[in-house]
Amino acid sequence: MPFNLKGRNFLALKDFSPKEIQFLLDLSIKLKRDKYAGIRSRNLEGKNIALIFEKPSTRTRCAFTVACIDEGAHPEYLGKDDIQLGKKETVKDTARVLGRMFDGIEFRGFKHETVLGLAEHAGVPVWNGLTDLFHPTQILADFMTIIEIFGHLRGIKFAYVGDGRNNMANSLMIGCAKMGMDCRIVSPKSLFPAKDIVAMAEGFAKETGASITITDKVDTGVKGVDVIYTDVWASMGEEDKIPERIKLLKPYQINKEMEKKIGNPDYIFLHCLPCFHNLDTKLSQQFPEICEATDDIFESKHSKVFDEAENRLHTIKAVMVATLGR
Ligand code: CP
Ligand code: NVA
């Protein structure tokens, strides 16, 4: 059944019902099929879209840009040094200016309050492209990938292993709760998710039959899961915490030993990316032990991370089309 999401913001999954989330996922699958078939609907013809990025991005920026162009809109990238937001101008004033010129605004940055402020004052749909608290468009791509492989979300056994209090853990927990999944957050006690987010997830879980488990025990946490998910050990803006996180999270690395603990030959590995997997990058040269997933997992047949990355495009397109399209 179609849902009318026109004019809505997309700030956090908590604001959407399970049926609305399912509608966005169904639309994403349709838009992917259309793109593969060469069908261009140009649902956003003539629209101007502002893309505000306080933090760097590969996937989210490119997904918004390509989705805009596929649908006939004009994307305008506004990097942190390009605009006055937070420097010479308040969020409220910037929102009111951009709202007069643009039809929709994407924001990626630090404080969740900033995206809330933009949404309050812009008068046009605002989409959250990641804040310190939530990364909701990523979860749509993750869930779309799970549906492509398993055919459904309800009852899927899902373990997120790693930093349990970051934007990914928060959003996955809420998303899993909304969609009736068996969600385990597996992390050291000192990185357990905030109590208010857990309580919110548990509230949704009661309505949908989902289960939410927070544990520091890897063995029981990952046992039998269909999906194992991890994220970087230190998020953007937390680079000074890398040495302590390496110590804390080494036992939570996704590797062959963990694969044995999962014990499900059909499990899949997901990661929002970018991922440290025995890499030779600037940061991993500085911190050789930083590696949340070993290469033999990242490059294995279980890894669906590039399908997941591609699905950022189709899901972000669905969010824009549903909230702003004709
Ligand atoms: N997963 C994700 O948000 O990637 P980017 O930081 O490259 O946008
Ligand atoms: N937790 C990560 C997610 C990146 C997509 C970060 O915020 O850096």
mmCIF file of C-alpha atoms in Angstrom, residues 81-292:
data_model
loop_
_atom_site.group_PDB
_atom_site.id
_atom_site.type_symbol
_atom_site.label_atom_id
_atom_site.label_comp_id
_atom_site.label_asym_id
_atom_site.label_seq_id
_atom_site.Cartn_x
_atom_site.Cartn_y
_atom_site.Cartn_z
ATOM 1 C CA ASP A 81 34.089 25.882 4.569
ATOM 2 C CA ASP A 82 31.657 26.977 1.868
ATOM 3 C CA ILE A 83 28.842 28.337 4.008
ATOM 4 C CA GLN A 84 28.429 30.386 7.184
ATOM 5 C CA LEU A 85 26.454 27.750 9.123
ATOM 6 C CA GLY A 86 27.548 27.839 12.749
ATOM 7 C CA LYS A 87 30.254 30.437 12.078
ATOM 8 C CA LYS A 88 28.702 33.780 11.110
ATOM 9 C CA GLU A 89 25.135 32.510 10.953
ATOM 10 C CA THR A 90 22.826 30.518 13.189
ATOM 11 C CA VAL A 91 21.199 27.269 12.126
ATOM 12 C CA LYS A 92 17.821 29.038 12.216
ATOM 13 C CA ASP A 93 18.891 31.817 9.825
ATOM 14 C CA THR A 94 20.691 29.450 7.452
ATOM 15 C CA ALA A 95 17.617 27.205 7.422
ATOM 16 C CA ARG A 96 15.336 30.106 6.524
ATOM 17 C CA VAL A 97 17.639 31.261 3.704
ATOM 18 C CA LEU A 98 18.142 27.809 2.206
ATOM 19 C CA GLY A 99 14.422 27.081 2.528
ATOM 20 C CA ARG A 100 13.671 30.087 0.294
ATOM 21 C CA MET A 101 15.982 28.813 -2.447
ATOM 22 C CA PHE A 102 16.002 25.028 -2.239
ATOM 23 C CA ASP A 103 13.235 22.425 -2.364
ATOM 24 C CA GLY A 104 14.995 19.972 -0.030
ATOM 25 C CA ILE A 105 18.046 19.954 2.259
ATOM 26 C CA GLU A 106 20.384 17.114 3.228
ATOM 27 C CA PHE A 107 22.567 17.608 6.308
ATOM 28 C CA ARG A 108 25.554 15.588 7.518
ATOM 29 C CA GLY A 109 27.369 16.781 10.594
ATOM 30 C CA PHE A 110 28.063 16.554 14.268
ATOM 31 C CA LYS A 111 25.163 17.653 16.454
ATOM 32 C CA HIS A 112 21.774 16.057 15.915
ATOM 33 C CA GLU A 113 20.271 19.364 17.141
ATOM 34 C CA THR A 114 21.559 21.003 13.956
ATOM 35 C CA VAL A 115 19.499 18.770 11.676
ATOM 36 C CA LEU A 116 16.508 19.240 13.998
ATOM 37 C CA GLY A 117 16.974 23.027 13.801
ATOM 38 C CA LEU A 118 17.191 22.972 10.015
ATOM 39 C CA ALA A 119 14.017 20.892 9.862
ATOM 40 C CA GLU A 120 12.201 23.222 12.237
ATOM 41 C CA HIS A 121 12.961 26.385 10.307
ATOM 42 C CA ALA A 122 13.582 25.532 6.632
ATOM 43 C CA GLY A 123 9.985 24.912 5.576
ATOM 44 C CA VAL A 124 11.139 22.239 3.101
ATOM 45 C CA PRO A 125 11.957 18.538 3.690
ATOM 46 C CA VAL A 126 15.244 17.972 5.532
ATOM 47 C CA TRP A 127 17.069 14.614 5.362
ATOM 48 C CA ASN A 128 19.629 13.393 7.880
ATOM 49 C CA GLY A 129 22.790 12.217 6.098
ATOM 50 C CA LEU A 130 24.410 11.287 9.473
ATOM 51 C CA THR A 131 24.764 13.012 12.806
ATOM 52 C CA ASP A 132 26.573 11.877 15.940
ATOM 53 C CA LEU A 133 23.279 10.347 17.090
ATOM 54 C CA PHE A 134 21.688 8.687 14.049
ATOM 55 C CA HIS A 135 22.419 7.601 10.454
ATOM 56 C CA PRO A 136 18.933 6.639 9.234
ATOM 57 C CA THR A 137 19.472 6.543 5.450
ATOM 58 C CA GLN A 138 22.226 3.954 6.010
ATOM 59 C CA ILE A 139 19.786 1.630 7.772
ATOM 60 C CA LEU A 140 17.429 1.677 4.775
ATOM 61 C CA ALA A 141 20.307 0.459 2.562
ATOM 62 C CA ASP A 142 21.254 -2.198 5.126
ATOM 63 C CA PHE A 143 17.676 -3.463 5.346
ATOM 64 C CA MET A 144 17.212 -3.382 1.574
ATOM 65 C CA THR A 145 20.319 -5.584 1.238
ATOM 66 C CA ILE A 146 18.958 -8.019 3.846
ATOM 67 C CA ILE A 147 15.637 -8.206 1.983
ATOM 68 C CA GLU A 148 17.434 -8.857 -1.319
ATOM 69 C CA ILE A 149 19.208 -11.823 0.259
ATOM 70 C CA PHE A 150 16.752 -13.265 2.793
ATOM 71 C CA GLY A 151 13.477 -11.959 1.340
ATOM 72 C CA HIS A 152 12.242 -10.418 4.614
ATOM 73 C CA LEU A 153 13.256 -8.610 7.808
ATOM 74 C CA ARG A 154 10.905 -10.022 10.438
ATOM 75 C CA GLY A 155 12.663 -12.571 12.662
ATOM 76 C CA ILE A 156 16.090 -12.013 11.097
ATOM 77 C CA LYS A 157 18.813 -12.631 13.692
ATOM 78 C CA PHE A 158 21.023 -9.569 13.584
ATOM 79 C CA ALA A 159 24.168 -8.807 15.610
ATOM 80 C CA TYR A 160 25.888 -5.447 15.616
ATOM 81 C CA VAL A 161 29.341 -5.927 17.124
ATOM 82 C CA GLY A 162 31.632 -3.071 18.170
ATOM 83 C CA ASP A 163 31.042 0.469 19.403
ATOM 84 C CA GLY A 164 27.559 0.110 20.841
ATOM 85 C CA ARG A 165 26.949 3.784 21.496
ATOM 86 C CA ASN A 166 27.554 5.318 18.094
ATOM 87 C CA ASN A 167 25.166 6.546 15.408
ATOM 88 C CA MET A 168 25.115 3.160 13.645
ATOM 89 C CA ALA A 169 24.342 1.106 16.748
ATOM 90 C CA ASN A 170 21.603 3.565 17.735
ATOM 91 C CA SER A 171 19.945 3.599 14.338
ATOM 92 C CA LEU A 172 20.230 -0.150 13.755
ATOM 93 C CA MET A 173 18.705 -0.872 17.140
ATOM 94 C CA ILE A 174 15.728 1.381 16.435
ATOM 95 C CA GLY A 175 15.374 0.031 12.885
ATOM 96 C CA CYS A 176 15.511 -3.622 13.993
ATOM 97 C CA ALA A 177 12.957 -2.904 16.724
ATOM 98 C CA LYS A 178 10.606 -1.258 14.226
ATOM 99 C CA MET A 179 10.881 -4.176 11.804
ATOM 100 C CA GLY A 180 10.400 -7.057 14.244
ATOM 101 C CA MET A 181 13.957 -8.386 14.182
ATOM 102 C CA ASP A 182 16.104 -10.239 16.745
ATOM 103 C CA CYS A 183 18.695 -7.548 17.463
ATOM 104 C CA ARG A 184 21.820 -8.058 19.547
ATOM 105 C CA ILE A 185 24.198 -5.202 20.349
ATOM 106 C CA VAL A 186 27.477 -6.857 21.287
ATOM 107 C CA SER A 187 30.028 -4.484 22.778
ATOM 108 C CA PRO A 188 32.169 -3.877 25.858
ATOM 109 C CA LYS A 189 30.120 -2.647 28.820
ATOM 110 C CA SER A 190 31.767 0.795 28.673
ATOM 111 C CA LEU A 191 30.439 1.178 25.110
ATOM 112 C CA PHE A 192 26.887 -0.005 25.748
ATOM 113 C CA PRO A 193 24.224 2.170 24.111
ATOM 114 C CA ALA A 194 22.639 5.024 26.049
ATOM 115 C CA LYS A 195 19.755 3.925 28.278
ATOM 116 C CA ASP A 196 17.205 6.234 26.654
ATOM 117 C CA ILE A 197 17.892 4.798 23.176
ATOM 118 C CA VAL A 198 17.617 1.226 24.507
ATOM 119 C CA ALA A 199 14.345 2.115 26.236
ATOM 120 C CA MET A 200 13.002 3.617 23.020
ATOM 121 C CA ALA A 201 13.985 0.489 21.053
ATOM 122 C CA GLU A 202 12.410 -1.749 23.685
ATOM 123 C CA GLY A 203 9.207 0.269 23.451
ATOM 124 C CA PHE A 204 9.025 -0.268 19.682
ATOM 125 C CA ALA A 205 10.002 -3.927 20.114
ATOM 126 C CA LYS A 206 6.983 -4.481 22.358
ATOM 127 C CA GLU A 207 4.715 -3.337 19.525
ATOM 128 C CA THR A 208 6.373 -5.405 16.783
ATOM 129 C CA GLY A 209 7.544 -8.586 18.545
ATOM 130 C CA ALA A 210 11.215 -7.698 18.018
ATOM 131 C CA SER A 211 13.788 -8.594 20.645
ATOM 132 C CA ILE A 212 16.624 -6.363 21.821
ATOM 133 C CA THR A 213 19.642 -7.840 23.600
ATOM 134 C CA ILE A 214 22.556 -5.788 24.873
ATOM 135 C CA THR A 215 25.517 -7.944 25.845
ATOM 136 C CA ASP A 216 29.302 -7.886 26.171
ATOM 137 C CA LYS A 217 29.445 -11.671 25.567
ATOM 138 C CA VAL A 218 30.552 -12.373 22.015
ATOM 139 C CA ASP A 219 29.871 -16.133 22.102
ATOM 140 C CA THR A 220 26.173 -15.905 22.895
ATOM 141 C CA GLY A 221 25.676 -12.558 21.158
ATOM 142 C CA VAL A 222 26.675 -13.716 17.682
ATOM 143 C CA LYS A 223 25.550 -17.352 17.906
ATOM 144 C CA GLY A 224 23.446 -18.408 14.932
ATOM 145 C CA VAL A 225 22.956 -14.927 13.487
ATOM 146 C CA ASP A 226 21.934 -14.330 9.877
ATOM 147 C CA VAL A 227 23.632 -10.938 9.744
ATOM 148 C CA ILE A 228 26.811 -9.769 11.442
ATOM 149 C CA TYR A 229 27.384 -6.027 11.293
ATOM 150 C CA THR A 230 30.203 -3.818 12.452
ATOM 151 C CA ASP A 231 31.367 -0.231 12.101
ATOM 152 C CA VAL A 232 34.600 1.687 12.672
ATOM 153 C CA TRP A 233 35.963 1.577 16.213
ATOM 154 C CA ALA A 234 36.165 5.380 16.390
ATOM 155 C CA SER A 235 33.679 7.522 14.504
ATOM 156 C CA MET A 236 34.382 10.773 12.712
ATOM 157 C CA GLY A 237 35.409 13.352 15.296
ATOM 158 C CA GLU A 238 36.653 10.698 17.781
ATOM 159 C CA GLU A 239 40.096 10.149 16.269
ATOM 160 C CA ASP A 240 41.805 10.923 19.605
ATOM 161 C CA LYS A 241 40.079 7.851 21.075
ATOM 162 C CA ILE A 242 41.613 5.374 18.605
ATOM 163 C CA PRO A 243 44.315 3.917 20.933
ATOM 164 C CA GLU A 244 41.830 3.191 23.751
ATOM 165 C CA ARG A 245 39.233 1.806 21.322
ATOM 166 C CA ILE A 246 41.762 -0.602 19.810
ATOM 167 C CA LYS A 247 42.330 -2.074 23.278
ATOM 168 C CA LEU A 248 38.615 -2.209 24.076
ATOM 169 C CA LEU A 249 37.364 -3.533 20.751
ATOM 170 C CA LYS A 250 40.055 -5.996 19.628
ATOM 171 C CA PRO A 251 38.053 -8.916 21.131
ATOM 172 C CA TYR A 252 35.067 -7.741 19.060
ATOM 173 C CA GLN A 253 36.880 -7.883 15.712
ATOM 174 C CA ILE A 254 34.995 -9.753 12.970
ATOM 175 C CA ASN A 255 37.386 -12.523 11.966
ATOM 176 C CA LYS A 256 37.531 -16.257 11.272
ATOM 177 C CA GLU A 257 37.295 -17.073 14.981
ATOM 178 C CA MET A 258 34.101 -15.017 15.218
ATOM 179 C CA GLU A 259 32.811 -16.805 12.114
ATOM 180 C CA LYS A 260 33.104 -20.101 14.018
ATOM 181 C CA LYS A 261 31.133 -18.582 16.892
ATOM 182 C CA ILE A 262 28.394 -17.521 14.464
ATOM 183 C CA GLY A 263 28.149 -21.108 13.253
ATOM 184 C CA ASN A 264 25.731 -20.303 10.426
ATOM 185 C CA PRO A 265 27.112 -21.174 6.965
ATOM 186 C CA ASP A 266 24.671 -18.732 5.352
ATOM 187 C CA TYR A 267 25.452 -15.659 7.458
ATOM 188 C CA ILE A 268 26.178 -12.358 5.723
ATOM 189 C CA PHE A 269 28.615 -9.635 6.720
ATOM 190 C CA LEU A 270 27.559 -5.991 6.472
ATOM 191 C CA HIS A 271 29.394 -2.737 7.224
ATOM 192 C CA CYS A 272 28.310 0.822 6.462
ATOM 193 C CA LEU A 273 31.853 1.570 5.175
ATOM 194 C CA PRO A 274 34.492 2.915 5.136
ATOM 195 C CA CYS A 275 36.015 -0.156 6.837
ATOM 196 C CA PHE A 276 39.477 -0.858 8.199
ATOM 197 C CA HIS A 277 40.216 -4.402 6.970
ATOM 198 C CA ASN A 278 43.992 -4.879 7.070
ATOM 199 C CA LEU A 279 44.393 -1.755 5.006
ATOM 200 C CA ASP A 280 47.278 0.355 3.946
ATOM 201 C CA THR A 281 45.813 3.816 4.482
ATOM 202 C CA LYS A 282 47.186 6.850 6.307
ATOM 203 C CA LEU A 283 45.294 6.100 9.524
ATOM 204 C CA SER A 284 46.070 2.400 9.539
ATOM 205 C CA GLN A 285 49.776 3.141 9.054
ATOM 206 C CA GLN A 286 49.570 5.292 12.177
ATOM 207 C CA PHE A 287 47.546 2.635 14.046
ATOM 208 C CA PRO A 288 48.428 -0.746 12.504
ATOM 209 C CA GLU A 289 46.093 -2.614 14.868
ATOM 210 C CA ILE A 290 42.995 -0.732 13.807
ATOM 211 C CA CYS A 291 40.945 -3.378 12.012
ATOM 212 C CA GLU A 292 37.301 -4.016 12.829
#
